[in-house]
Coordinates of C-alpha atoms (C1' of nucleotides) in Angstrom, one line a residue:
Chain A
M1 CA 92.7 41.1 4.9
P2 CA 94.0 37.6 4.9
N3 CA 97.2 38.2 6.7
E4 CA 95.9 40.2 9.6
K5 CA 96.1 38.7 13.1
D6 CA 92.5 38.8 14.3
M7 CA 92.0 38.4 18.0
K8 CA 88.7 36.7 17.5
E9 CA 90.2 34.0 15.4
I10 CA 93.1 33.5 17.7
V11 CA 90.7 33.0 20.6
A12 CA 88.6 30.6 18.5
L13 CA 91.8 28.6 17.5
C14 CA 92.8 28.5 21.2
K15 CA 89.5 26.9 22.1
R16 CA 89.2 24.6 19.0
R17 CA 92.6 23.1 19.4
G18 CA 92.8 23.0 23.2
F19 CA 95.1 25.8 24.2
I20 CA 92.8 28.0 26.3
F21 CA 89.2 27.7 27.5
A22 CA 87.0 30.0 29.4
A23 CA 87.1 28.9 33.0
S24 CA 83.9 27.1 34.1
D25 CA 82.8 27.2 30.5
I26 CA 79.8 24.9 31.0
Y27 CA 78.4 27.4 33.6
G28 CA 78.8 30.3 31.2
G29 CA 82.3 31.2 32.3
I30 CA 83.5 33.5 35.0
N31 CA 84.8 37.0 34.2
G32 CA 88.6 37.2 34.5
F33 CA 89.5 33.6 34.7
W34 CA 90.8 31.2 32.1
D35 CA 91.8 27.5 31.9
Y36 CA 94.7 26.0 30.0
G37 CA 93.9 23.0 27.9
P38 CA 96.1 20.1 26.9
L39 CA 98.3 22.1 24.5
G40 CA 98.1 25.3 26.5
V41 CA 99.5 23.7 29.6
E42 CA 102.4 22.3 27.5
L43 CA 103.1 25.7 26.0
K44 CA 102.9 27.4 29.4
N45 CA 105.2 24.8 31.0
N46 CA 107.7 25.2 28.2
L47 CA 107.9 28.9 28.8
R48 CA 108.0 28.5 32.5
D49 CA 110.8 25.9 32.3
F50 CA 112.8 28.0 29.9
W51 CA 112.6 30.9 32.3
W52 CA 113.6 28.8 35.2
K53 CA 116.5 27.4 33.2
S54 CA 117.7 30.8 32.2
M55 CA 117.4 32.1 35.7
V56 CA 118.1 29.4 38.2
K57 CA 119.6 26.4 36.5
N58 CA 121.8 28.1 33.9
P59 CA 121.9 31.8 34.7
P60 CA 123.8 34.3 32.5
I61 CA 127.4 35.4 32.7
G62 CA 127.5 38.7 34.7
P63 CA 129.3 41.9 33.7
D64 CA 132.4 40.7 35.5
G65 CA 132.7 37.6 33.3
H66 CA 131.5 35.2 36.0
P67 CA 128.2 33.3 36.2
V68 CA 125.7 35.1 38.5
Q69 CA 124.1 33.3 41.4
I70 CA 120.4 32.8 41.6
V71 CA 118.4 30.3 43.7
G72 CA 114.7 29.5 43.7
V73 CA 111.9 29.4 46.2
D74 CA 108.3 28.5 46.0
S75 CA 106.4 30.4 48.7
S76 CA 102.9 30.1 50.0
I77 CA 100.2 32.0 48.2
I78 CA 98.7 33.1 51.5
Q79 CA 101.1 34.9 53.9
N80 CA 100.7 36.5 57.3
P81 CA 98.6 39.5 56.6
K82 CA 101.1 41.7 58.2
A83 CA 103.3 41.1 55.2
W84 CA 100.9 42.9 53.0
V85 CA 100.6 45.8 55.5
A86 CA 104.4 46.1 55.4
S87 CA 104.6 45.8 51.6
G88 CA 102.1 48.7 51.2
H89 CA 99.4 46.6 49.5
V90 CA 96.9 46.8 52.3
G91 CA 97.1 50.6 52.5
G92 CA 98.0 51.4 48.9
F93 CA 96.5 48.6 46.8
S94 CA 93.0 50.0 47.3
D95 CA 91.7 53.3 46.0
P96 CA 88.6 55.2 47.0
M97 CA 86.5 55.9 43.9
V98 CA 83.5 58.2 43.5
D99 CA 81.0 58.0 40.6
C100 CA 79.1 61.0 39.1
R101 CA 75.5 60.1 38.8
E102 CA 75.0 62.8 36.1
T103 CA 77.9 62.2 33.8
K104 CA 78.6 58.5 34.7
K105 CA 82.2 59.3 35.1
R106 CA 84.4 57.8 37.8
Y107 CA 87.1 59.6 39.7
R108 CA 89.8 58.7 42.2
A109 CA 88.4 60.4 45.3
D110 CA 91.9 61.1 46.6
H111 CA 92.7 62.9 43.4
I112 CA 89.9 65.4 43.6
V113 CA 90.2 68.8 45.2
V114 CA 87.1 70.7 46.3
L115 CA 87.2 74.5 46.0
K116 CA 85.1 76.2 48.8
P117 CA 84.3 79.9 48.0
K118 CA 85.9 82.1 50.6
D119 CA 83.0 84.5 50.3
G120 CA 80.7 81.8 51.6
G121 CA 79.2 80.8 48.3
E122 CA 77.1 77.6 48.5
R123 CA 78.5 75.9 45.4
W124 CA 81.7 74.0 45.9
I125 CA 83.6 73.2 42.8
A126 CA 85.4 69.9 42.5
V127 CA 88.5 69.7 40.2
M128 CA 91.3 67.3 39.5
E129 CA 94.3 67.6 41.7
D130 CA 97.5 69.0 40.1
D131 CA 95.7 70.1 36.9
D132 CA 95.9 73.8 36.8
D133 CA 94.6 74.0 33.3
F134 CA 91.5 72.1 34.1
M135 CA 90.9 74.2 37.2
A136 CA 91.3 77.5 35.3
A137 CA 89.0 76.3 32.5
R138 CA 86.5 75.0 35.0
L139 CA 86.5 78.2 37.0
K140 CA 86.1 80.3 33.9
K141 CA 83.0 78.3 33.0
V142 CA 81.2 77.9 36.3
A143 CA 82.6 80.6 38.6
K144 CA 82.7 83.8 36.5
G145 CA 86.4 84.4 36.4
K146 CA 87.2 83.8 40.0
T147 CA 90.6 82.3 40.5
G148 CA 91.9 79.6 42.7
D149 CA 92.9 82.1 45.3
D150 CA 89.2 83.0 45.9
F151 CA 88.7 79.5 47.3
A152 CA 89.8 77.3 50.1
H153 CA 91.2 74.1 48.8
V154 CA 90.1 70.9 50.5
L155 CA 90.5 67.3 49.5
L156 CA 87.3 65.5 48.7
V157 CA 88.2 62.6 51.0
D158 CA 88.4 65.1 53.9
L159 CA 84.8 66.2 53.4
D160 CA 82.0 64.7 55.3
T161 CA 79.8 62.8 52.9
S162 CA 76.8 65.0 54.1
E163 CA 78.6 67.9 52.4
Y164 CA 78.7 66.2 49.0
A165 CA 75.3 67.8 48.2
K166 CA 77.0 71.1 47.8
V167 CA 79.8 69.7 45.5
L168 CA 79.7 70.3 41.8
A169 CA 81.4 67.3 40.2
P170 CA 84.3 68.0 37.7
D171 CA 82.2 67.5 34.6
A172 CA 78.7 68.0 35.9
K173 CA 76.2 70.7 35.5
E174 CA 74.3 70.2 38.8
V175 CA 75.6 69.9 42.3
G176 CA 75.3 66.8 44.5
T177 CA 75.9 64.2 41.8
L178 CA 78.9 62.5 43.4
T179 CA 78.3 59.2 45.2
E180 CA 79.9 58.3 48.4
P181 CA 83.5 57.0 48.0
K182 CA 83.7 53.2 47.4
E183 CA 86.8 51.2 48.2
F184 CA 88.2 49.4 45.3
N185 CA 90.4 46.8 47.0
L186 CA 92.5 45.0 44.4
M187 CA 93.5 42.2 46.8
F188 CA 91.4 39.0 47.0
E189 CA 90.4 38.3 50.6
S190 CA 89.8 35.0 52.3
H191 CA 89.8 33.6 55.8
A192 CA 92.3 31.1 57.3
G193 CA 90.1 28.7 59.2
P194 CA 86.5 27.7 58.9
I195 CA 85.0 30.6 60.9
Q196 CA 85.0 34.0 59.1
S197 CA 85.9 37.0 61.1
D198 CA 88.2 40.0 60.9
D199 CA 90.7 38.2 63.1
N200 CA 91.5 35.5 60.5
K201 CA 91.3 37.6 57.4
V202 CA 94.0 36.8 54.9
Y203 CA 94.9 37.9 51.4
L204 CA 95.7 36.0 48.2
R205 CA 99.1 37.4 47.1
P206 CA 98.8 40.1 44.4
E207 CA 102.5 39.5 43.5
T208 CA 104.9 36.7 44.1
A209 CA 107.7 39.1 45.0
Q210 CA 106.8 39.4 48.6
G211 CA 107.3 35.7 49.2
I212 CA 110.9 36.2 48.1
F213 CA 111.4 39.2 50.5
L214 CA 109.9 37.2 53.3
N215 CA 112.4 34.4 52.7
Y216 CA 115.4 36.7 52.0
K217 CA 116.9 36.0 55.4
N218 CA 116.1 32.3 55.4
V219 CA 117.8 31.9 52.0
L220 CA 120.8 34.0 53.1
D221 CA 121.2 31.8 56.2
S222 CA 120.8 28.5 54.5
S223 CA 122.3 28.8 51.0
R224 CA 125.7 30.3 51.3
V225 CA 124.8 32.9 48.7
K226 CA 126.8 36.1 48.7
M227 CA 126.0 39.6 47.5
P228 CA 125.1 40.1 44.7
F229 CA 122.6 37.3 44.2
G230 CA 119.1 36.6 43.1
I231 CA 116.1 34.7 44.3
A232 CA 113.6 33.5 41.7
Q233 CA 110.0 32.3 42.0
I234 CA 107.2 31.3 39.6
G235 CA 103.6 31.2 40.7
K236 CA 100.0 32.3 40.7
A237 CA 99.0 35.8 41.8
F238 CA 95.6 37.3 42.1
R239 CA 94.2 40.7 41.6
N240 CA 90.6 41.9 41.7
E241 CA 91.0 43.8 38.5
V242 CA 88.2 46.4 38.0
N243 CA 87.7 45.3 34.5
P244 CA 89.4 42.1 33.2
R245 CA 89.9 42.4 29.4
N246 CA 91.6 41.1 26.4
F247 CA 91.5 37.4 26.8
I248 CA 94.2 36.2 29.2
F249 CA 96.0 39.6 29.1
R250 CA 94.3 41.1 32.1
S251 CA 92.8 38.3 34.2
R252 CA 92.1 38.1 38.0
E253 CA 94.2 35.0 38.4
F254 CA 97.5 34.9 36.6
E255 CA 101.0 33.6 36.8
Q256 CA 104.2 35.5 37.4
M257 CA 107.9 34.8 36.9
E258 CA 109.8 37.1 39.2
M259 CA 113.4 37.4 40.2
E260 CA 114.6 39.7 43.0
W261 CA 118.3 40.6 42.5
F262 CA 120.0 41.8 45.7
C263 CA 123.0 44.0 45.3
H264 CA 125.0 46.9 46.9
P265 CA 123.2 50.2 46.4
D266 CA 126.1 51.5 44.4
E267 CA 125.8 48.7 41.9
A268 CA 122.1 49.1 41.2
K269 CA 122.5 50.9 37.9
T270 CA 124.9 48.4 36.5
W271 CA 122.6 45.5 37.4
R272 CA 119.5 47.2 36.3
D273 CA 121.0 47.7 32.8
F274 CA 122.4 44.2 32.8
W275 CA 119.1 42.6 33.7
F276 CA 117.1 44.6 31.3
E277 CA 119.4 43.5 28.5
Q278 CA 119.2 39.9 29.6
R279 CA 115.4 40.0 29.7
M280 CA 115.2 41.4 26.2
K281 CA 117.4 38.6 25.0
F282 CA 115.2 36.1 26.7
W283 CA 112.0 37.1 24.8
E284 CA 113.9 37.4 21.6
A285 CA 115.3 33.9 22.0
I286 CA 111.8 32.5 21.9
G287 CA 110.7 34.3 18.8
L288 CA 109.4 37.7 20.0
A289 CA 112.0 39.6 18.0
G290 CA 111.7 42.6 15.8
S291 CA 109.4 45.6 16.0
N292 CA 106.8 43.8 18.0
L293 CA 109.0 44.0 21.1
I294 CA 110.0 47.4 22.6
K295 CA 111.4 49.0 25.7
R296 CA 109.4 51.6 27.5
D297 CA 110.5 53.7 30.5
H298 CA 107.8 54.4 33.0
D299 CA 106.8 58.0 33.5
D300 CA 107.3 59.4 37.0
D301 CA 103.6 59.6 37.7
E302 CA 103.0 55.9 37.0
L303 CA 105.8 54.5 39.2
S304 CA 104.9 52.1 41.9
H305 CA 105.1 53.0 45.6
Y306 CA 108.4 51.1 45.8
A307 CA 110.0 52.6 42.8
K308 CA 109.5 56.3 43.4
E309 CA 113.0 56.7 44.5
G310 CA 115.9 55.3 42.5
L311 CA 116.2 54.4 38.9
G312 CA 112.6 53.8 38.1
T313 CA 111.0 51.0 36.0
A314 CA 111.5 50.0 32.4
D315 CA 109.0 47.7 30.7
I316 CA 109.4 45.2 28.0
E317 CA 106.3 45.5 25.9
Y318 CA 104.8 43.5 23.1
R319 CA 102.5 44.6 20.3
F320 CA 99.5 42.5 20.9
P321 CA 96.8 42.5 18.2
F322 CA 94.4 44.2 20.7
T323 CA 97.0 46.9 21.6
A324 CA 98.3 47.5 18.1
P325 CA 99.6 49.9 17.0
G326 CA 100.4 50.3 20.7
Y327 CA 102.0 47.8 23.1
G328 CA 101.1 45.9 26.2
E329 CA 103.3 45.1 29.2
L330 CA 105.1 41.7 29.2
E331 CA 107.7 42.4 31.9
G332 CA 108.8 45.2 34.1
V333 CA 112.4 45.7 35.3
A334 CA 112.1 47.8 38.4
H335 CA 114.6 49.3 40.8
R336 CA 112.8 48.6 44.1
C337 CA 115.6 50.2 46.1
D338 CA 115.6 48.9 49.7
F339 CA 111.9 49.6 50.1
D340 CA 110.7 46.1 50.7
L341 CA 113.5 44.8 53.0
N342 CA 113.3 48.0 54.9
A343 CA 109.6 47.8 55.4
H344 CA 109.8 44.2 56.5
Q345 CA 112.6 45.0 58.8
E346 CA 110.6 47.7 60.4
H347 CA 107.3 45.7 60.7
S348 CA 108.8 42.3 61.6
K349 CA 111.6 43.6 63.8
T350 CA 113.9 41.2 61.9
K351 CA 117.3 42.6 60.9
M352 CA 117.7 42.6 57.1
Q353 CA 121.2 44.0 57.1
Y354 CA 123.9 42.3 55.1
L355 CA 127.4 42.1 56.5
D356 CA 129.6 42.4 53.4
T357 CA 133.0 40.9 54.2
E358 CA 134.2 41.8 50.7
R359 CA 133.5 45.5 51.4
D360 CA 135.4 46.0 54.6
N361 CA 132.6 44.5 56.7
E362 CA 130.2 47.2 55.5
K363 CA 126.6 46.7 56.8
Y364 CA 123.8 47.6 54.5
I365 CA 120.3 46.7 53.3
P366 CA 120.8 45.6 49.7
H367 CA 119.0 47.3 46.9
V368 CA 116.7 45.2 44.6
I369 CA 116.5 45.0 40.9
E370 CA 113.4 43.1 39.9
P371 CA 112.7 41.6 36.5
A372 CA 109.1 40.6 36.9
A373 CA 107.5 38.9 33.9
G374 CA 104.0 37.7 33.3
L375 CA 104.0 34.0 32.4
T376 CA 100.4 34.0 31.2
R377 CA 101.0 37.2 29.3
G378 CA 104.1 35.5 27.8
V379 CA 101.9 32.6 26.6
L380 CA 99.5 35.0 25.0
A381 CA 102.4 36.9 23.3
L382 CA 103.8 33.6 22.0
I383 CA 100.5 32.6 20.6
C384 CA 99.8 35.9 19.0
E385 CA 103.3 36.1 17.5
A386 CA 103.1 32.5 16.2
Y387 CA 99.6 33.0 14.6
T388 CA 100.2 33.2 10.9
P389 CA 97.4 33.2 8.4
D390 CA 98.5 31.5 5.1
S391 CA 96.0 31.1 2.3
N392 CA 98.5 28.8 0.5
R393 CA 98.1 25.9 2.8
P394 CA 95.0 23.8 3.5
S395 CA 94.7 24.8 7.2
G396 CA 94.7 28.5 6.2
V397 CA 96.8 29.2 9.2
Y398 CA 99.7 27.9 11.2
L399 CA 101.4 28.6 14.5
N400 CA 105.0 29.5 13.9
F401 CA 106.2 28.6 17.4
D402 CA 109.9 28.5 18.1
P403 CA 110.5 24.7 18.3
K404 CA 111.7 25.1 21.9
M405 CA 108.2 26.5 22.9
A406 CA 106.0 24.3 20.7
P407 CA 103.7 22.1 22.7
K408 CA 104.5 19.1 20.4
K409 CA 107.9 18.9 18.9
A410 CA 107.0 16.3 16.2
A411 CA 104.2 14.2 14.9
I412 CA 104.7 10.6 13.7
L413 CA 102.5 9.9 10.7
P414 CA 102.2 6.6 8.9
L415 CA 101.2 7.4 5.3
I416 CA 98.7 4.6 5.2
A417 CA 96.7 3.3 8.1
K418 CA 97.2 -0.3 7.0
G419 CA 100.1 -2.7 6.6
D420 CA 103.5 -2.0 8.0
H421 CA 103.4 1.7 8.3
P422 CA 101.5 2.0 11.7
K423 CA 103.8 -0.6 13.3
V424 CA 106.9 1.3 12.3
A425 CA 105.3 4.5 13.4
E426 CA 104.5 3.2 16.8
K427 CA 108.0 2.0 17.3
I428 CA 109.4 5.5 16.4
Y429 CA 106.9 7.1 18.6
M430 CA 107.8 4.9 21.6
D431 CA 111.5 5.7 21.1
L432 CA 111.1 9.5 20.7
R433 CA 108.6 10.2 23.4
E434 CA 111.1 9.4 26.1
E435 CA 112.8 12.6 25.2
F436 CA 110.4 14.8 23.3
E437 CA 106.7 15.7 23.3
I438 CA 105.5 13.6 20.3
D439 CA 102.1 13.1 18.6
L440 CA 101.3 9.8 17.0
D441 CA 98.4 10.2 14.4
I442 CA 97.3 7.3 12.3
K443 CA 93.8 8.0 11.0
Q444 CA 92.7 10.1 8.0
N445 CA 94.6 11.2 5.0
I446 CA 98.0 12.7 5.2
G447 CA 96.9 16.2 4.2
K448 CA 94.5 16.5 7.0
R449 CA 97.0 15.4 9.5
Y450 CA 99.7 17.9 8.2
A451 CA 97.1 20.6 8.5
R452 CA 96.1 19.7 12.0
Q453 CA 99.8 19.8 13.1
D454 CA 100.2 23.2 11.3
E455 CA 97.3 24.5 13.4
I456 CA 98.9 23.5 16.7
G457 CA 102.3 24.6 15.7
T458 CA 104.2 21.3 15.6
P459 CA 107.5 22.1 13.8
Y460 CA 108.2 18.7 12.4
C461 CA 106.2 15.8 11.0
F462 CA 107.9 12.4 10.3
T463 CA 106.0 10.3 7.7
I464 CA 106.5 6.6 7.3
D465 CA 106.0 5.3 3.7
D466 CA 107.0 2.2 1.7
Q467 CA 110.5 3.4 1.3
T468 CA 110.8 3.4 5.1
I469 CA 110.2 -0.3 5.1
E470 CA 113.0 -0.7 2.6
D471 CA 115.7 1.7 3.9
N472 CA 114.7 2.8 7.4
T473 CA 114.3 6.5 6.4
V474 CA 111.3 8.7 6.9
T475 CA 110.3 12.1 5.3
A476 CA 110.8 15.0 7.7
R477 CA 108.4 17.7 6.8
E478 CA 109.2 21.2 8.1
R479 CA 106.2 23.3 9.2
N480 CA 107.0 26.7 7.9
T481 CA 108.3 25.8 4.5
M482 CA 106.4 22.5 4.1
A483 CA 109.7 21.2 2.6
Q484 CA 110.6 17.6 3.0
E485 CA 113.8 15.7 3.4
R486 CA 114.6 12.1 4.1
V487 CA 116.1 11.3 7.5
S488 CA 117.3 8.0 8.8
I489 CA 115.1 6.6 11.7
D490 CA 118.1 6.2 13.9
K491 CA 119.0 9.9 13.4
L492 CA 115.6 11.3 14.4
S493 CA 116.5 12.0 18.0
E494 CA 119.7 13.8 16.9
Y495 CA 117.7 15.7 14.3
L496 CA 115.2 17.0 16.8
R497 CA 117.8 17.7 19.4
E498 CA 119.7 19.8 16.9
K499 CA 116.5 21.7 15.8
L500 CA 115.5 22.4 19.4
K501 CA 118.8 24.1 20.4
Chain B
rG1 C1' 81.4 50.4 37.4
rC2 C1' 79.1 53.2 32.9
rG3 C1' 77.4 53.2 27.7
rG4 C1' 76.8 50.5 23.1
rG5 C1' 76.8 45.7 20.7
rU6 C1' 76.5 40.2 20.5
rG7 C1' 74.9 35.3 22.4
rU8 C1' 71.9 29.1 17.6
rA9 C1' 76.6 22.4 17.0
rG10 C1' 83.7 22.5 18.3
rU11 C1' 84.0 26.8 14.5
rU12 C1' 81.6 30.2 10.9
rC13 C1' 76.8 31.2 9.6
rA14 C1' 71.3 30.2 8.3
rA15 C1' 66.0 29.9 9.8
rU16 C1' 61.4 30.3 12.4
rG17 C1' 55.7 32.5 17.6
rG18 C1' 54.4 25.6 16.0
rU19 C1' 59.7 19.2 13.7
rA20 C1' 66.2 24.3 14.2
rG21 C1' 69.5 23.6 8.8
rA22 C1' 74.3 24.0 6.2
rA23 C1' 79.5 24.3 5.5
rC24 C1' 84.0 23.1 7.7
rG25 C1' 85.8 20.5 11.9
rU26 C1' 85.2 15.9 15.0
rC27 C1' 84.3 10.5 15.3
rA28 C1' 83.5 5.5 12.9
rG29 C1' 84.0 2.4 8.4
rC30 C1' 85.7 2.0 3.3
rC31 C1' 89.3 4.0 0.2
rU32 C1' 94.1 6.4 -0.1
rU33 C1' 101.9 6.2 -1.5
rC34 C1' 102.7 13.0 0.8
rC35 C1' 99.3 18.4 2.0
rA36 C1' 92.0 19.2 4.9
rA37 C1' 90.8 14.4 -2.0
rG38 C1' 86.5 10.7 -2.6
rC39 C1' 82.3 7.5 -0.6
rU40 C1' 79.0 5.9 3.6
rG41 C1' 77.4 6.7 8.3
rA42 C1' 77.2 9.1 13.3
rA43 C1' 77.3 12.5 17.4
rU44 C1' 76.8 17.6 18.8
rA45 C1' 73.4 23.7 19.4
rU46 C1' 69.2 28.1 20.5
rG47 C1' 74.2 30.9 27.5
rC48 C1' 71.1 30.9 32.2
rC49 C1' 66.5 32.3 35.0
rG50 C1' 61.8 34.1 34.8
rG51 C1' 57.4 36.5 32.3
rU52 C1' 53.6 36.8 28.2
rU53 C1' 51.4 32.8 25.2
rC54 C1' 47.7 26.9 23.9
rG55 C1' 52.9 26.9 22.4
rA56 C1' 59.0 31.1 23.0
rU57 C1' 65.3 30.0 20.1
rC58 C1' 62.2 34.2 18.2
rC59 C1' 58.4 39.0 22.1
rC60 C1' 59.5 41.2 27.2
rG61 C1' 62.4 41.4 32.0
rG62 C1' 66.5 39.9 34.7
rU63 C1' 71.2 37.6 34.8
rC64 C1' 75.8 35.7 33.0
rA65 C1' 79.6 35.8 29.4
rC66 C1' 82.1 37.9 25.3
rC67 C1' 83.4 42.3 22.0
rC68 C1' 83.9 47.8 21.4
rG69 C1' 84.3 52.6 23.8
rC70 C1' 84.9 55.0 28.7
rU71 C1' 86.7 54.3 33.6
rC72 C1' 90.4 51.6 36.1
rC73 C1' 95.0 49.1 35.8
rA74 C1' 101.9 48.8 41.7

RNA sequence: GCGGGUGUAGUUCAAUGGUAGAACGUCAGCCUUCCAAGCUGAAUAUGCCGGUUCGAUCCCGGUCACCCGCUCCA
């Protein structure tokens, strides 16, 4: 299947050409961490800068026909731990899990209900919470037709672990196979200061959003922003994922691009719809168009703690090779209500109310619409989308990056490594590199060099030949079609500028 | 965290209880007027730790990493 996008080959290409390496490769790697190589960092920066431009520097026109207002921040990765208590991450970002020694299955301890026979029977039957079908089937099988009413219902987490010996696990045949609950804390911990104790325990942020909420008041007091407005941030975030998988898709250290849009509660729906549409346009503008990009609304039972009320969350998902025919999340647009500002107001005793002079001096805590995108997931989507096997060209594959995203915009290639060609090439290179990311490649035959540029997704190659010496034109070779045209040397900047729009 | 699989050069693959090979890629030189051409040469590998053995890349144990399936995934 020559035209299938094979994840193994994509990963190999990423390493071979310097996009993405396993972190600490020479020590055998480390699970859940990846490094960006010379081309990977260019690609990531291009995506990052395009996001910043489309949010902060040149934000879209709002529904009322006027440009919206968004400012940026860059907050610390480590915050006062109270911030994570207030945000709900200390309490809610960890789950107690139990394993079954017999069946090797794992369950959320707080989702298991234990049925204690009212007649004093010694076998306590564990079932999934809120799953009546499962309970009925289970009781039919192991309790001879008794019903739920014949039992006292107790949460597993409320049992003493010494009582686990009586518990029959949900899929087990024998009692007493459940392990003690283990905490799965998804937040990385460290210590601020050289002496480790509980007193100076700190967390590496699991999302960049809280750094925005913590600075909401500072920004409001210093920046002359008015409701509605946004605060944007790009940065690293850390999660102790149980099981990092799928290359850089689920890693323990990753990068987010988040914008918190503050607005009057009555306008939340308008802005939620507006931002979702804008975010779709963003990804489409850099090449993720078509059926590989979809919208998906979250089901009620998967909503975050902050989004249970309100309008919920809608994801923008991309069909990665490893999720196909399904999709994987690229970005979520959530209605966080006033959850975060309320929580911080309560915990920090700092007033988060906004005095809206344009609404008759109404005081309110604004609602938040949050478009939160994965930068590193975006990079992966761009690579997967661009990866194009093509048996008709020497490289066998090329990366069809949108020119705006391509790590190198053009390569300058003297046809022959001798005579005047290299001199002219170097001059063109020096001129163009002031404005664009440019490769200068002199050695080896021209076919090899075209092929190499195809593999790293360089959209244009400018080749210097004898005619160049006579009339100051070069051949411009286009990556996708391999078509060539002659362009005047003094028009090359303009040529690239036009193509990169 | 569980189960299964895989670890040999940058990549894709060979081979072997006793000197680890190839192709492509990379680098250098020659050649070359437009798509990995040709010639010459070079560098680079048995994931890591331990055991058995005279000798282990090969057998065994552990570990790490990756892949698949569960589980999990604010």
